[in-house]
DNA sequence: TTAAGCGGTGCAATGGTATTGCAAAGTTAT
DNA sequence: ATAACTTTGCAATACCATTGCACCGCTTAA
């Protein structure tokens, strides 16, 4: 898996066994994932180690955090080049009310909105809830 | 406070002392509020009672829940007529990175977005983060 | 070749919020 | 006054996030 190693080193992340496993797992997932899901589906892993692994990934611009309104934080690989310390994912996230999965919609950009006088926007997050493509009949 | 009583009865909520206090508190707040804040600022109140009070308010269409991305659920009075069991607040919520307050922007409507093929939207939530009017110099 | 230094991992412990169970207190209708 | 129902308070539980600390393996400086 030289590819995975390269992805890590490109982001200045030391490619340990655990991190390669986590990256491999994330790469194969289509939906965003919570820490608890990762813990259950990847055995041979401690929750805290996963927590710190994901945190490292996030800080180095490899994954982004998604607050989908369920109260449970999810994570997904960044699409384009996000930088350490600064993400610029401005895509919509979709939460399926049927299968409860959260998907990145990288091609769906969050539109700008006009705010009341004197409000200054710095970031924005749009969650759309409904029925995902896989669940639609 | 016949006004407050009326607001409650209009929503089919039995106007108890606790509920009147909570509604009064919410009415006077400009920012959205978390359960913990309510618990601290309204003394003579049990957290669980507040929890259930808010839950009742929410179910009857009197307040709406706001997930502002902090992981802590906030609540605010509904603006227009929301119905029991079905809210139709489609306004933007603003989280101030400076004062950490969350504001409803009732006049700022969440724009529709075009989703990928076969995705069906049912609800949407937009959080804008930045500097609020009060914090802007 | 040791000894120190350091990053990474695992386990235990803590903190904070959400949620439920249950019994006491209050309210309303016979 | 009694019964039925609602509301409230306290205790307990369930999670999830986060931190502390000790251990392990590897690299580097004496
Ligand atoms: Mn995403
Ligand atoms: Mn609002
Ligand atoms: Zn689905
Ligand atoms: Zn502010």
Coordinates of N, CA and C (backbone and C1' of nucleotides) in Angstrom, one line a residue, chain A residues 14 16 18-19 49 52, chain C residues 7-12:
Chain A
X14 N 3.3 10.9 9.9 CA 4.1 9.8 10.0 C 3.3 8.5 9.8
X16 N 2.2 5.3 10.4 CA 2.3 4.1 11.3 C 1.3 3.1 10.8
X18 N -1.2 1.8 12.5 CA -2.6 2.2 12.8 C -3.1 3.2 11.9
X19 N -2.3 4.2 11.5 CA -2.8 5.3 10.6 C -3.0 4.8 9.2
X49 N -7.0 5.7 20.6 CA -6.0 5.8 19.5 C -6.7 6.3 18.3
X52 N -7.3 9.9 18.5 CA -6.1 10.8 18.2 C -5.7 10.6 16.8
Chain C
dG7 P 8.0 14.2 19.8 O5' 7.2 13.1 18.8 C5' 7.9 12.5 17.7 C4' 7.3 11.2 17.4 C3' 5.8 11.3 17.3 O3' 5.4 10.4 16.2 C1' 6.4 9.8 19.0
dG8 P 3.8 10.4 15.9 O5' 3.4 9.0 16.6 C5' 3.9 7.8 16.2 C4' 3.4 6.7 17.0 C3' 1.8 6.6 17.1 O3' 1.4 5.3 16.7 C1' 2.7 6.5 19.2
dT9 P -0.1 5.0 16.5 O5' -0.5 4.2 17.8 C5' 0.3 3.0 18.1 C4' 0.0 2.5 19.5 C3' -1.5 2.4 19.8 O3' -1.8 1.0 20.0 C1' -0.4 3.4 21.6
dG10 P -3.3 0.5 20.2 O5' -3.4 0.4 21.8 C5' -2.5 -0.5 22.5 C4' -2.8 -0.5 23.9 C3' -4.2 -0.7 24.3 O3' -4.3 -1.6 25.4 C1' -3.4 1.3 25.3
dC11 P -5.7 -2.2 25.8 O5' -5.9 -1.6 27.3 C5' -4.8 -1.6 28.2 C4' -5.1 -0.7 29.4 C3' -6.6 -0.7 29.8 O3' -6.6 -0.9 31.2 C1' -5.9 1.5 29.5
dA12 P -8.0 -1.0 32.0 O5' -8.0 0.3 32.9 C5' -6.7 0.7 33.4 C4' -6.9 2.1 34.1 C3' -8.3 2.2 34.8 O3' -8.1 2.8 36.1 C1' -8.0 3.9 33.2

